[in-house]
Amino acid sequence: MTNKESFNKLIHSNIDEYGYHITFVNSSTEPRYVYTIGLHKKFDFELVFAGGIFYKKSDIHLIFDTIINELNNDKNISKIGIQGLGNFTLSRVDESWCKLMLLGVYDFFNLKNFNAIQIIPDENHYTLDVPNLSKKFEPLSESIWKWLTSEWEYPISRDLTVVTNLDALKGKTITEIMRWEEDEFEMFAGAGPDVEKEDIRIAPIGTILGIDSSISPALKLTIGKGIWREKKDKEWNKWG
C-alpha cells in the first residue's frame, strides 16, 4: 500500500467514525495550518485554522472538536467561546486560499470547488501568523504566507527554525538574536532570560522574516554570534 493509499484509508476511517478528518500541514517556510476533510457533506463547508502559533496541537484538536459540536446544533453560528482557549469567530474563506491550502479536500473528493470557513482567534490569543482568508490571496501583500507560491529569496536555508516568544509573534520588536546552531536561531522581543517557558514557540525563519524583515542582518551571523538593539529604529550591535 502506497503512502497516499494509506492516507486515504485513514481519512475514510475518520470520516466514517467521526464525520470528518483533521489534517495538519507543517511547512518549513509558512506557518502551520489545519483543515477538515469531510464536513462539507453535512455543513456545506470545511473548516480551516491558519497560523495561530499561540495554540499547541492538543489545543487545536479541542478547538475543532468543540466548534464542530456547536455547529451540529447551529451550523449558522459565527462566534464560539471555549473555556481556557478564548473566543473564536467564523469567517468565509476566499477560493484563492482554498486552492493553495485545502488540497486534500479537492483531491479526496475530486471536487472543483467547495466552501470553507476560517476559525479566527480573539485579540488576546491573536498572533501575526493568522491571515485574513476572506480576501483574495496576493503574494505581495502576504509577507508571511507568500511562500505558498513564491520562491525562497534569502541566502539561508528555508528549513531554518527560530526559537522565539509570543511577544515577538504578536508584533513587538525583536531586540535580541543569537545563532547557536547551523539551523537554529534564538530571536526574542525583550531579554531572552526573562522569557517564560510557556511563552516560547518555534517558528519557521520565513514566518519571522515576514513579521519583521529588519532582522535580516541576523542571516549573516555565524554559529555562536549574536546581535542586539534597543528599538526597531536603532542600529544592531554585536554581542560582546
Short mmCIF file of N, CA, C and O in Angstrom, two decimals, residues 46-133:
data_model
loop_
_atom_site.label_atom_id
_atom_site.label_comp_id
_atom_site.label_asym_id
_atom_site.label_seq_id
_atom_site.Cartn_x
_atom_site.Cartn_y
_atom_site.Cartn_z
N GLU A 46 -15.97 23.35 4.72
CA GLU A 46 -14.90 22.79 5.53
C GLU A 46 -14.40 23.89 6.47
O GLU A 46 -14.66 25.08 6.25
N LEU A 47 -13.68 23.50 7.51
CA LEU A 47 -13.10 24.45 8.44
C LEU A 47 -11.58 24.50 8.27
O LEU A 47 -10.94 23.48 8.00
N VAL A 48 -11.00 25.70 8.46
CA VAL A 48 -9.55 25.85 8.40
C VAL A 48 -9.09 26.80 9.50
O VAL A 48 -9.73 27.83 9.76
N PHE A 49 -8.00 26.42 10.16
CA PHE A 49 -7.36 27.28 11.16
C PHE A 49 -5.95 27.54 10.65
O PHE A 49 -5.11 26.64 10.65
N ALA A 50 -5.68 28.77 10.20
CA ALA A 50 -4.39 29.12 9.61
C ALA A 50 -3.55 29.91 10.60
O ALA A 50 -4.01 30.89 11.18
N GLY A 51 -2.32 29.47 10.82
CA GLY A 51 -1.46 30.13 11.79
C GLY A 51 -1.90 29.81 13.20
O GLY A 51 -2.22 28.67 13.52
N GLY A 52 -1.91 30.83 14.06
CA GLY A 52 -2.34 30.60 15.43
C GLY A 52 -1.31 29.85 16.24
O GLY A 52 -1.64 28.91 16.98
N ILE A 53 -0.04 30.26 16.13
CA ILE A 53 1.05 29.57 16.83
C ILE A 53 0.90 29.66 18.34
O ILE A 53 1.57 28.93 19.08
N PHE A 54 0.03 30.53 18.82
CA PHE A 54 -0.25 30.60 20.25
C PHE A 54 -0.68 29.23 20.77
O PHE A 54 -0.33 28.85 21.90
N TYR A 55 -1.41 28.48 19.93
CA TYR A 55 -2.01 27.22 20.36
C TYR A 55 -1.15 26.01 20.02
O TYR A 55 -0.53 25.95 18.95
N LYS A 56 -1.14 25.05 20.92
CA LYS A 56 -0.44 23.80 20.71
C LYS A 56 -1.35 22.80 19.99
O LYS A 56 -2.56 23.02 19.87
N LYS A 57 -0.78 21.71 19.53
CA LYS A 57 -1.55 20.74 18.73
C LYS A 57 -2.76 20.22 19.48
O LYS A 57 -3.85 20.10 18.91
N SER A 58 -2.60 19.93 20.76
CA SER A 58 -3.73 19.42 21.54
C SER A 58 -4.84 20.47 21.65
O SER A 58 -6.03 20.14 21.65
N ASP A 59 -4.44 21.76 21.73
CA ASP A 59 -5.43 22.84 21.76
C ASP A 59 -6.22 22.88 20.46
O ASP A 59 -7.45 23.07 20.47
N ILE A 60 -5.52 22.72 19.34
CA ILE A 60 -6.16 22.79 18.02
C ILE A 60 -7.22 21.69 17.89
O ILE A 60 -8.33 21.93 17.40
N HIS A 61 -6.89 20.49 18.33
CA HIS A 61 -7.86 19.40 18.28
C HIS A 61 -9.11 19.75 19.09
O HIS A 61 -10.24 19.55 18.63
N LEU A 62 -8.91 20.31 20.27
CA LEU A 62 -10.04 20.67 21.12
C LEU A 62 -10.86 21.79 20.47
O LEU A 62 -12.10 21.77 20.53
N ILE A 63 -10.19 22.76 19.86
CA ILE A 63 -10.89 23.85 19.18
C ILE A 63 -11.78 23.31 18.07
O ILE A 63 -12.97 23.66 17.97
N PHE A 64 -11.23 22.45 17.23
CA PHE A 64 -12.02 21.89 16.14
C PHE A 64 -13.18 21.06 16.67
O PHE A 64 -14.33 21.20 16.21
N ASP A 65 -12.91 20.18 17.62
CA ASP A 65 -13.96 19.30 18.14
C ASP A 65 -15.09 20.11 18.76
O ASP A 65 -16.28 19.81 18.55
N THR A 66 -14.74 21.15 19.53
CA THR A 66 -15.76 21.96 20.19
C THR A 66 -16.59 22.74 19.19
O THR A 66 -17.83 22.79 19.28
N ILE A 67 -15.92 23.35 18.22
CA ILE A 67 -16.64 24.14 17.21
C ILE A 67 -17.56 23.26 16.38
O ILE A 67 -18.70 23.63 16.08
N ILE A 68 -17.07 22.09 16.01
CA ILE A 68 -17.91 21.18 15.22
C ILE A 68 -19.12 20.72 16.02
O ILE A 68 -20.24 20.61 15.48
N ASN A 69 -18.95 20.46 17.30
CA ASN A 69 -20.09 20.10 18.15
C ASN A 69 -21.12 21.23 18.19
O ASN A 69 -22.34 20.98 18.16
N GLU A 70 -20.63 22.48 18.26
CA GLU A 70 -21.53 23.63 18.27
C GLU A 70 -22.24 23.77 16.92
O GLU A 70 -23.43 24.13 16.86
N LEU A 71 -21.52 23.50 15.84
CA LEU A 71 -22.13 23.58 14.51
C LEU A 71 -23.20 22.52 14.32
O LEU A 71 -24.16 22.72 13.55
N ASN A 72 -23.08 21.40 15.00
CA ASN A 72 -24.12 20.37 14.93
C ASN A 72 -25.44 20.89 15.48
O ASN A 72 -26.52 20.46 15.05
N ASN A 73 -25.36 21.83 16.41
CA ASN A 73 -26.57 22.44 16.98
C ASN A 73 -27.07 23.62 16.16
O ASN A 73 -28.27 23.87 16.08
N ASP A 74 -26.11 24.36 15.56
CA ASP A 74 -26.47 25.52 14.75
C ASP A 74 -25.36 25.78 13.74
O ASP A 74 -24.34 26.37 14.08
N LYS A 75 -25.55 25.37 12.50
CA LYS A 75 -24.48 25.50 11.51
C LYS A 75 -24.27 26.94 11.06
O LYS A 75 -23.32 27.23 10.33
N ASN A 76 -25.14 27.85 11.48
CA ASN A 76 -25.01 29.26 11.12
C ASN A 76 -24.33 30.09 12.22
O ASN A 76 -24.23 31.30 12.10
N ILE A 77 -23.89 29.44 13.27
CA ILE A 77 -23.24 30.15 14.37
C ILE A 77 -21.97 30.82 13.87
O ILE A 77 -21.26 30.29 13.01
N SER A 78 -21.65 32.03 14.37
CA SER A 78 -20.49 32.76 13.87
C SER A 78 -19.45 33.05 14.95
O SER A 78 -18.31 33.41 14.63
N LYS A 79 -19.82 32.91 16.23
CA LYS A 79 -18.88 33.13 17.33
C LYS A 79 -19.04 32.03 18.38
O LYS A 79 -20.16 31.67 18.74
N ILE A 80 -17.89 31.53 18.83
CA ILE A 80 -17.89 30.41 19.79
C ILE A 80 -16.82 30.65 20.84
O ILE A 80 -15.67 30.96 20.51
N GLY A 81 -17.17 30.51 22.11
CA GLY A 81 -16.21 30.62 23.19
C GLY A 81 -15.83 29.25 23.71
O GLY A 81 -16.69 28.36 23.82
N ILE A 82 -14.55 29.06 23.99
CA ILE A 82 -14.06 27.78 24.52
C ILE A 82 -13.28 28.08 25.79
O ILE A 82 -12.29 28.82 25.76
N GLN A 83 -13.71 27.51 26.88
CA GLN A 83 -13.10 27.80 28.18
C GLN A 83 -11.60 27.51 28.16
O GLN A 83 -11.16 26.44 27.76
N GLY A 84 -10.81 28.50 28.58
CA GLY A 84 -9.37 28.34 28.64
C GLY A 84 -8.64 28.61 27.35
O GLY A 84 -7.41 28.75 27.33
N LEU A 85 -9.38 28.71 26.23
CA LEU A 85 -8.75 28.91 24.93
C LEU A 85 -9.20 30.19 24.24
O LEU A 85 -8.61 30.58 23.23
N GLY A 86 -10.23 30.82 24.74
CA GLY A 86 -10.66 32.10 24.18
C GLY A 86 -11.91 32.01 23.34
O GLY A 86 -12.63 31.00 23.34
N ASN A 87 -12.16 33.09 22.62
CA ASN A 87 -13.33 33.20 21.75
C ASN A 87 -12.90 33.16 20.29
O ASN A 87 -11.84 33.68 19.93
N PHE A 88 -13.72 32.56 19.46
CA PHE A 88 -13.38 32.37 18.05
C PHE A 88 -14.50 32.85 17.15
O PHE A 88 -15.68 32.65 17.44
N THR A 89 -14.09 33.50 16.05
CA THR A 89 -15.03 33.97 15.04
C THR A 89 -14.89 33.10 13.80
O THR A 89 -13.78 32.70 13.44
N LEU A 90 -16.01 32.82 13.15
CA LEU A 90 -16.01 32.04 11.93
C LEU A 90 -16.26 32.96 10.75
O LEU A 90 -17.21 33.75 10.74
N SER A 91 -15.39 32.88 9.73
CA SER A 91 -15.46 33.80 8.59
C SER A 91 -15.25 33.05 7.28
O SER A 91 -14.43 32.13 7.20
N ARG A 92 -15.96 33.47 6.25
CA ARG A 92 -15.87 32.83 4.94
C ARG A 92 -14.48 32.96 4.34
O ARG A 92 -13.83 33.99 4.46
N VAL A 93 -14.01 31.91 3.67
CA VAL A 93 -12.67 31.88 3.06
C VAL A 93 -12.78 32.11 1.56
O VAL A 93 -13.62 31.50 0.89
N ASP A 94 -11.92 32.98 1.03
CA ASP A 94 -11.87 33.19 -0.41
C ASP A 94 -11.33 31.94 -1.10
O ASP A 94 -10.43 31.26 -0.60
N GLU A 95 -11.85 31.66 -2.27
CA GLU A 95 -11.49 30.43 -3.00
C GLU A 95 -9.99 30.36 -3.29
O GLU A 95 -9.41 29.26 -3.36
N SER A 96 -9.33 31.52 -3.47
CA SER A 96 -7.91 31.52 -3.80
C SER A 96 -7.09 30.84 -2.71
O SER A 96 -6.10 30.15 -2.99
N TRP A 97 -7.48 31.02 -1.45
CA TRP A 97 -6.78 30.36 -0.34
C TRP A 97 -7.08 28.87 -0.31
O TRP A 97 -6.20 28.05 -0.02
N CYS A 98 -8.32 28.51 -0.60
CA CYS A 98 -8.68 27.09 -0.63
C CYS A 98 -7.81 26.33 -1.61
O CYS A 98 -7.32 25.23 -1.31
N LYS A 99 -7.59 26.92 -2.78
CA LYS A 99 -6.82 26.24 -3.82
C LYS A 99 -5.34 26.09 -3.47
O LYS A 99 -4.63 25.27 -4.05
N LEU A 100 -4.88 26.88 -2.50
CA LEU A 100 -3.49 26.80 -2.06
C LEU A 100 -3.30 25.95 -0.83
O LEU A 100 -2.23 25.35 -0.63
N MET A 101 -4.32 25.88 0.02
CA MET A 101 -4.15 25.26 1.33
C MET A 101 -4.93 23.96 1.52
O MET A 101 -4.42 23.02 2.13
N LEU A 102 -6.15 23.89 1.03
CA LEU A 102 -7.02 22.76 1.34
C LEU A 102 -6.99 21.72 0.22
O LEU A 102 -8.02 21.23 -0.26
N LEU A 103 -5.77 21.37 -0.18
CA LEU A 103 -5.60 20.48 -1.33
C LEU A 103 -6.18 19.10 -1.09
O LEU A 103 -6.65 18.44 -2.02
N GLY A 104 -6.14 18.66 0.17
CA GLY A 104 -6.65 17.33 0.47
C GLY A 104 -8.13 17.17 0.21
O GLY A 104 -8.60 16.08 -0.15
N VAL A 105 -8.89 18.25 0.35
CA VAL A 105 -10.33 18.20 0.10
C VAL A 105 -10.59 18.02 -1.39
O VAL A 105 -11.40 17.17 -1.80
N TYR A 106 -9.90 18.82 -2.21
CA TYR A 106 -10.04 18.68 -3.67
C TYR A 106 -9.68 17.28 -4.11
O TYR A 106 -10.38 16.65 -4.91
N ASP A 107 -8.57 16.80 -3.59
CA ASP A 107 -8.04 15.51 -4.04
C ASP A 107 -8.91 14.35 -3.60
O ASP A 107 -9.24 13.48 -4.40
N PHE A 108 -9.29 14.34 -2.32
CA PHE A 108 -10.03 13.19 -1.78
C PHE A 108 -11.41 13.05 -2.40
O PHE A 108 -11.86 11.93 -2.70
N PHE A 109 -12.09 14.18 -2.59
CA PHE A 109 -13.46 14.13 -3.12
C PHE A 109 -13.54 14.45 -4.61
O PHE A 109 -14.62 14.46 -5.18
N ASN A 110 -12.38 14.73 -5.22
CA ASN A 110 -12.33 15.07 -6.65
C ASN A 110 -13.26 16.25 -6.95
O ASN A 110 -14.07 16.20 -7.88
N LEU A 111 -13.15 17.30 -6.14
CA LEU A 111 -14.01 18.46 -6.27
C LEU A 111 -13.34 19.56 -7.10
O LEU A 111 -12.11 19.67 -7.13
N LYS A 112 -14.14 20.37 -7.76
CA LYS A 112 -13.64 21.54 -8.46
C LYS A 112 -13.75 22.79 -7.59
O LYS A 112 -12.97 23.73 -7.74
N ASN A 113 -14.71 22.81 -6.68
CA ASN A 113 -14.85 23.93 -5.74
C ASN A 113 -15.68 23.50 -4.54
O ASN A 113 -16.43 22.51 -4.61
N PHE A 114 -15.53 24.22 -3.46
CA PHE A 114 -16.29 23.99 -2.24
C PHE A 114 -16.14 25.22 -1.35
O PHE A 114 -15.29 26.08 -1.60
N ASN A 115 -16.96 25.32 -0.33
CA ASN A 115 -16.89 26.44 0.60
C ASN A 115 -16.01 26.08 1.80
O ASN A 115 -15.92 24.92 2.19
N ALA A 116 -15.39 27.10 2.37
CA ALA A 116 -14.57 26.90 3.58
C ALA A 116 -14.78 28.07 4.53
O ALA A 116 -15.07 29.19 4.11
N ILE A 117 -14.64 27.78 5.81
CA ILE A 117 -14.80 28.78 6.87
C ILE A 117 -13.53 28.82 7.71
O ILE A 117 -13.01 27.78 8.13
N GLN A 118 -13.03 30.03 7.96
CA GLN A 118 -11.83 30.22 8.77
C GLN A 118 -12.19 30.38 10.24
O GLN A 118 -13.13 31.09 10.60
N ILE A 119 -11.42 29.73 11.09
CA ILE A 119 -11.52 29.90 12.54
C ILE A 119 -10.51 30.97 12.95
O ILE A 119 -9.30 30.80 12.74
N ILE A 120 -10.98 32.06 13.54
CA ILE A 120 -10.12 33.19 13.88
C ILE A 120 -10.12 33.40 15.39
O ILE A 120 -11.18 33.60 15.99
N PRO A 121 -8.95 33.38 16.04
CA PRO A 121 -8.89 33.58 17.50
C PRO A 121 -9.12 35.04 17.87
O PRO A 121 -8.97 35.94 17.05
N ASP A 122 -9.47 35.27 19.15
CA ASP A 122 -9.71 36.63 19.62
C ASP A 122 -8.39 37.39 19.80
O ASP A 122 -7.30 36.83 19.65
N GLU A 123 -8.51 38.67 20.11
CA GLU A 123 -7.35 39.56 20.20
C GLU A 123 -6.32 39.09 21.22
O GLU A 123 -5.11 39.22 20.99
N ASN A 124 -6.76 38.53 22.33
CA ASN A 124 -5.84 38.09 23.37
C ASN A 124 -5.00 36.89 22.96
O ASN A 124 -3.95 36.62 23.55
N HIS A 125 -5.47 36.15 21.96
CA HIS A 125 -4.78 34.94 21.52
C HIS A 125 -4.29 35.06 20.08
O HIS A 125 -3.85 34.08 19.48
N TYR A 126 -4.36 36.26 19.55
CA TYR A 126 -4.02 36.50 18.14
C TYR A 126 -2.51 36.70 17.97
O TYR A 126 -1.87 37.42 18.72
N THR A 127 -1.95 36.06 16.97
CA THR A 127 -0.56 36.26 16.57
C THR A 127 -0.55 36.64 15.10
O THR A 127 -1.51 36.36 14.36
N LEU A 128 0.54 37.27 14.65
CA LEU A 128 0.58 37.83 13.31
C LEU A 128 0.62 36.79 12.20
O LEU A 128 0.52 37.15 11.02
N ASP A 129 0.74 35.52 12.54
CA ASP A 129 0.71 34.48 11.52
C ASP A 129 -0.72 34.09 11.12
O ASP A 129 -0.91 33.24 10.27
N VAL A 130 -1.72 34.73 11.73
CA VAL A 130 -3.11 34.47 11.37
C VAL A 130 -3.51 35.40 10.22
O VAL A 130 -3.59 36.61 10.42
N PRO A 131 -3.73 34.87 9.02
CA PRO A 131 -4.06 35.72 7.88
C PRO A 131 -5.56 36.00 7.79
O PRO A 131 -6.36 35.35 8.47
N ASN A 132 -5.92 36.95 6.96
CA ASN A 132 -7.33 37.21 6.66
C ASN A 132 -7.67 36.43 5.39
O ASN A 132 -7.40 36.88 4.28
N LEU A 133 -8.28 35.27 5.57
CA LEU A 133 -8.56 34.40 4.42
C LEU A 133 -9.79 34.83 3.64
O LEU A 133 -10.09 34.23 2.60
#
